[in-house]
């Protein structure tokens, strides 16, 4: 069964440094998402992306965050200047159509900011 | 504002029992609901979904019930197995491609 894959599984970064989290969505999917989950809390929406542009973003997704689909297979989340509170699990998801179709998630990248 | 919440943070059952996990939602505009299972160290795994024009949907050993009158969603797992032990999240989609997740219920299955 096709899967969403994310790399790295764990990223440790110094506060203030830039970090790029990588995702390979399911190959025929057209809609891409990033979510985060702070330890012990619920999964929170960050951003959705379609046709090479952001469709919607949450208030968490401020100017420090950006997303990019640099080629036909990868989807990345960049945090320019990381803060301690950015420490969380970051999940990438994708689906084929918008609306009433389930989003399929990767296993996440654990981001630890020191 | 939007919120999706769960009544029971932990549910403990015996192997072979039926499990019922509940979820309340507050956004009456939500038209699509999904149940996800999350095992330790893994991402949310799709279990079953239901559209707002339905009140029941069945899968393999799982059933989702939707009561729009009281804005309540439940997941029923038949003949619960140890492999069902995980955290279960409900999520709602208001139609803007943004899933709003509940806080999660931990299901513990004892042999």
GROMACS .gro file of C-alpha atoms in nm:
model
  225
    1UNK     CA    1   0.000   0.000   0.000
    2UNK     CA    2   0.140   0.345  -0.090
    3UNK     CA    3   0.271   0.545   0.204
    4UNK     CA    4   0.367   0.898   0.293
    5UNK     CA    5   0.733   0.896   0.394
    6UNK     CA    6   0.908   1.154   0.607
    7UNK     CA    7   1.273   1.223   0.676
    8UNK     CA    8   1.450   1.250   0.908
    9UNK     CA    9   1.268   1.059   1.180
   10UNK     CA   10   1.438   1.274   1.444
   11UNK     CA   11   1.599   1.615   1.402
   12UNK     CA   12   1.792   1.791   1.678
   13UNK     CA   13   1.865   2.159   1.615
   14UNK     CA   14   2.000   2.452   1.808
   15UNK     CA   15   1.758   2.735   1.878
   16UNK     CA   16   1.777   3.001   1.609
   17UNK     CA   17   1.890   2.760   1.340
   18UNK     CA   18   1.698   2.680   1.025
   19UNK     CA   19   1.551   2.335   0.978
   20UNK     CA   20   1.394   2.164   0.677
   21UNK     CA   21   1.162   1.869   0.721
   22UNK     CA   22   1.105   1.652   0.420
   23UNK     CA   23   0.810   1.451   0.297
   24UNK     CA   24   0.733   1.235  -0.003
   25UNK     CA   25   0.354   1.226  -0.040
   26UNK     CA   26   0.170   0.940  -0.208
   27UNK     CA   27   0.253   0.965  -0.576
   28UNK     CA   28  -0.087   1.042  -0.731
   29UNK     CA   29  -0.202   1.272  -0.454
   30UNK     CA   30  -0.256   1.639  -0.528
   31UNK     CA   31  -0.319   1.794  -0.186
   32UNK     CA   32  -0.049   1.817   0.079
   33UNK     CA   33  -0.052   1.914   0.444
   34UNK     CA   34   0.163   1.970   0.748
   35UNK     CA   35   0.044   1.915   1.104
   36UNK     CA   36   0.225   1.921   1.433
   37UNK     CA   37   0.173   1.746   1.765
   38UNK     CA   38   0.334   1.883   2.077
   39UNK     CA   39   0.403   1.603   2.325
   40UNK     CA   40   0.085   1.498   2.501
   41UNK     CA   41  -0.137   1.731   2.301
   42UNK     CA   42  -0.367   1.700   2.003
   43UNK     CA   43  -0.263   1.709   1.639
   44UNK     CA   44  -0.282   2.066   1.505
   45UNK     CA   45  -0.318   2.182   1.146
   46UNK     CA   46  -0.041   2.401   1.009
   47UNK     CA   47  -0.090   2.439   0.635
   48UNK     CA   48  -0.246   2.293   0.324
   49UNK     CA   49  -0.093   2.313  -0.023
   50UNK     CA   50  -0.232   2.257  -0.370
   51UNK     CA   51  -0.122   2.347  -0.721
   52UNK     CA   52   0.203   2.494  -0.593
   53UNK     CA   53   0.048   2.736  -0.352
   54UNK     CA   54  -0.080   2.750   0.003
   55UNK     CA   55  -0.455   2.688   0.026
   56UNK     CA   56  -0.496   2.757   0.394
   57UNK     CA   57  -0.276   2.811   0.695
   58UNK     CA   58  -0.330   2.831   1.068
   59UNK     CA   59  -0.221   3.105   1.305
   60UNK     CA   60   0.070   2.882   1.406
   61UNK     CA   61   0.210   2.905   1.053
   62UNK     CA   62   0.370   3.246   1.085
   63UNK     CA   63   0.646   3.412   0.880
   64UNK     CA   64   0.904   3.173   1.021
   65UNK     CA   65   0.740   2.884   0.837
   66UNK     CA   66   0.738   2.810   0.467
   67UNK     CA   67   0.650   2.517   0.246
   68UNK     CA   68   0.774   2.415  -0.093
   69UNK     CA   69   0.729   2.144  -0.351
   70UNK     CA   70   1.073   2.165  -0.511
   71UNK     CA   71   1.016   1.880  -0.755
   72UNK     CA   72   0.750   1.628  -0.852
   73UNK     CA   73   0.784   1.414  -0.543
   74UNK     CA   74   0.903   1.610  -0.239
   75UNK     CA   75   0.714   1.845  -0.010
   76UNK     CA   76   0.913   2.036   0.249
   77UNK     CA   77   0.848   2.241   0.561
   78UNK     CA   78   1.110   2.500   0.654
   79UNK     CA   79   1.138   2.678   0.986
   80UNK     CA   80   1.377   2.971   0.945
   81UNK     CA   81   1.474   3.051   1.302
   82UNK     CA   82   1.366   2.777   1.536
   83UNK     CA   83   1.236   2.844   1.887
   84UNK     CA   84   1.216   2.612   2.184
   85UNK     CA   85   0.838   2.593   2.144
   86UNK     CA   86   0.879   2.453   1.792
   87UNK     CA   87   0.976   2.121   1.951
   88UNK     CA   88   0.708   1.875   1.842
   89UNK     CA   89   0.624   1.589   1.609
   90UNK     CA   90   0.562   1.719   1.259
   91UNK     CA   91   0.337   1.512   1.035
   92UNK     CA   92   0.299   1.537   0.661
   93UNK     CA   93  -0.025   1.420   0.500
   94UNK     CA   94  -0.169   1.397   0.151
   95UNK     CA   95  -0.488   1.311  -0.031
   96UNK     CA   96  -0.607   1.288  -0.388
   97UNK     CA   97  -0.906   1.516  -0.378
   98UNK     CA   98  -1.014   1.794  -0.151
   99UNK     CA   99  -1.324   1.765   0.058
  100UNK     CA  100  -1.447   1.428   0.170
  101UNK     CA  101  -1.136   1.218   0.126
  102UNK     CA  102  -0.919   1.092   0.409
  103UNK     CA  103  -0.579   1.244   0.454
  104UNK     CA  104  -0.302   0.987   0.479
  105UNK     CA  105  -0.024   1.061   0.725
  106UNK     CA  106   0.343   0.983   0.743
  107UNK     CA  107   0.509   0.865   1.064
  108UNK     CA  108   0.640   1.210   1.142
  109UNK     CA  109   0.964   1.387   1.223
  110UNK     CA  110   1.041   1.448   1.587
  111UNK     CA  111   1.194   1.797   1.607
  112UNK     CA  112   1.390   1.876   1.921
  113UNK     CA  113   1.512   2.233   1.969
  114UNK     CA  114   1.794   2.281   2.219
  115UNK     CA  115  -1.499   2.844   1.802
  116UNK     CA  116  -1.419   2.504   1.664
  117UNK     CA  117  -1.350   2.226   1.904
  118UNK     CA  118  -1.349   1.851   1.898
  119UNK     CA  119  -1.322   1.678   2.231
  120UNK     CA  120  -1.329   1.333   2.381
  121UNK     CA  121  -1.512   1.228   2.695
  122UNK     CA  122  -1.275   0.955   2.815
  123UNK     CA  123  -0.900   0.992   2.796
  124UNK     CA  124  -0.834   0.621   2.870
  125UNK     CA  125  -1.047   0.316   2.801
  126UNK     CA  126  -0.944  -0.023   2.936
  127UNK     CA  127  -1.111  -0.337   2.800
  128UNK     CA  128  -1.057  -0.711   2.799
  129UNK     CA  129  -0.962  -0.891   2.480
  130UNK     CA  130  -1.275  -0.998   2.298
  131UNK     CA  131  -1.491  -0.720   2.441
  132UNK     CA  132  -1.648  -0.453   2.226
  133UNK     CA  133  -1.502  -0.103   2.266
  134UNK     CA  134  -1.681   0.226   2.222
  135UNK     CA  135  -1.485   0.548   2.189
  136UNK     CA  136  -1.677   0.874   2.192
  137UNK     CA  137  -1.619   1.218   2.049
  138UNK     CA  138  -1.806   1.546   2.069
  139UNK     CA  139  -1.775   1.817   1.810
  140UNK     CA  140  -1.902   2.171   1.815
  141UNK     CA  141  -1.889   2.291   1.453
  142UNK     CA  142  -2.227   2.222   1.296
  143UNK     CA  143  -2.080   2.308   0.955
  144UNK     CA  144  -1.851   2.004   0.965
  145UNK     CA  145  -1.950   1.768   0.687
  146UNK     CA  146  -1.693   1.492   0.708
  147UNK     CA  147  -1.548   1.299   1.000
  148UNK     CA  148  -1.258   1.060   1.029
  149UNK     CA  149  -1.131   0.824   1.295
  150UNK     CA  150  -0.758   0.773   1.317
  151UNK     CA  151  -0.551   0.525   1.517
  152UNK     CA  152  -0.209   0.629   1.640
  153UNK     CA  153   0.038   0.374   1.771
  154UNK     CA  154   0.347   0.476   1.961
  155UNK     CA  155   0.605   0.635   1.732
  156UNK     CA  156   0.373   0.630   1.432
  157UNK     CA  157   0.158   0.879   1.249
  158UNK     CA  158  -0.222   0.878   1.253
  159UNK     CA  159  -0.354   0.580   1.060
  160UNK     CA  160  -0.689   0.609   0.884
  161UNK     CA  161  -0.954   0.372   1.020
  162UNK     CA  162  -1.291   0.481   0.890
  163UNK     CA  163  -1.473   0.793   0.777
  164UNK     CA  164  -1.829   0.913   0.752
  165UNK     CA  165  -2.000   1.195   0.568
  166UNK     CA  166  -2.259   1.414   0.731
  167UNK     CA  167  -2.539   1.274   0.513
  168UNK     CA  168  -2.497   0.936   0.685
  169UNK     CA  169  -2.551   0.826   1.044
  170UNK     CA  170  -2.374   0.493   1.038
  171UNK     CA  171  -2.093   0.331   0.847
  172UNK     CA  172  -1.938  -0.009   0.896
  173UNK     CA  173  -1.595  -0.142   0.818
  174UNK     CA  174  -1.410  -0.452   0.917
  175UNK     CA  175  -1.473  -0.488   1.293
  176UNK     CA  176  -1.534  -0.112   1.319
  177UNK     CA  177  -1.848   0.097   1.305
  178UNK     CA  178  -1.878   0.473   1.317
  179UNK     CA  179  -2.199   0.637   1.433
  180UNK     CA  180  -2.281   1.001   1.375
  181UNK     CA  181  -2.550   1.187   1.565
  182UNK     CA  182  -2.573   1.535   1.419
  183UNK     CA  183  -2.851   1.638   1.654
  184UNK     CA  184  -2.621   1.624   1.956
  185UNK     CA  185  -2.297   1.660   1.758
  186UNK     CA  186  -2.162   1.326   1.869
  187UNK     CA  187  -1.944   1.072   1.697
  188UNK     CA  188  -1.852   0.726   1.817
  189UNK     CA  189  -1.622   0.447   1.709
  190UNK     CA  190  -1.719   0.092   1.793
  191UNK     CA  191  -1.459  -0.182   1.772
  192UNK     CA  192  -1.592  -0.536   1.782
  193UNK     CA  193  -1.399  -0.820   1.946
  194UNK     CA  194  -1.118  -0.592   2.057
  195UNK     CA  195  -0.771  -0.739   2.019
  196UNK     CA  196  -0.438  -0.648   2.185
  197UNK     CA  197  -0.327  -0.502   1.852
  198UNK     CA  198  -0.605  -0.247   1.883
  199UNK     CA  199  -0.425  -0.084   2.175
  200UNK     CA  200  -0.342   0.269   2.062
  201UNK     CA  201  -0.462   0.628   2.087
  202UNK     CA  202  -0.772   0.699   1.883
  203UNK     CA  203  -0.850   1.043   1.745
  204UNK     CA  204  -1.161   1.175   1.584
  205UNK     CA  205  -1.115   1.454   1.333
  206UNK     CA  206  -1.359   1.680   1.155
  207UNK     CA  207  -1.332   1.856   0.823
  208UNK     CA  208  -1.535   2.172   0.781
  209UNK     CA  209  -1.471   2.167   0.408
  210UNK     CA  210  -1.162   2.384   0.401
  211UNK     CA  211  -0.908   2.102   0.388
  212UNK     CA  212  -0.822   2.155   0.752
  213UNK     CA  213  -0.871   1.864   0.987
  214UNK     CA  214  -0.955   1.956   1.346
  215UNK     CA  215  -0.847   1.675   1.576
  216UNK     CA  216  -0.983   1.576   1.912
  217UNK     CA  217  -0.761   1.526   2.214
  218UNK     CA  218  -0.745   1.147   2.177
  219UNK     CA  219  -0.854   0.842   2.377
  220UNK     CA  220  -0.605   0.578   2.480
  221UNK     CA  221  -0.743   0.226   2.436
  222UNK     CA  222  -0.577  -0.041   2.649
  223UNK     CA  223  -0.663  -0.402   2.570
  224UNK     CA  224  -0.577  -0.667   2.827
  225UNK     CA  225  -0.534  -1.030   2.721
   0.00000   0.00000   0.00000
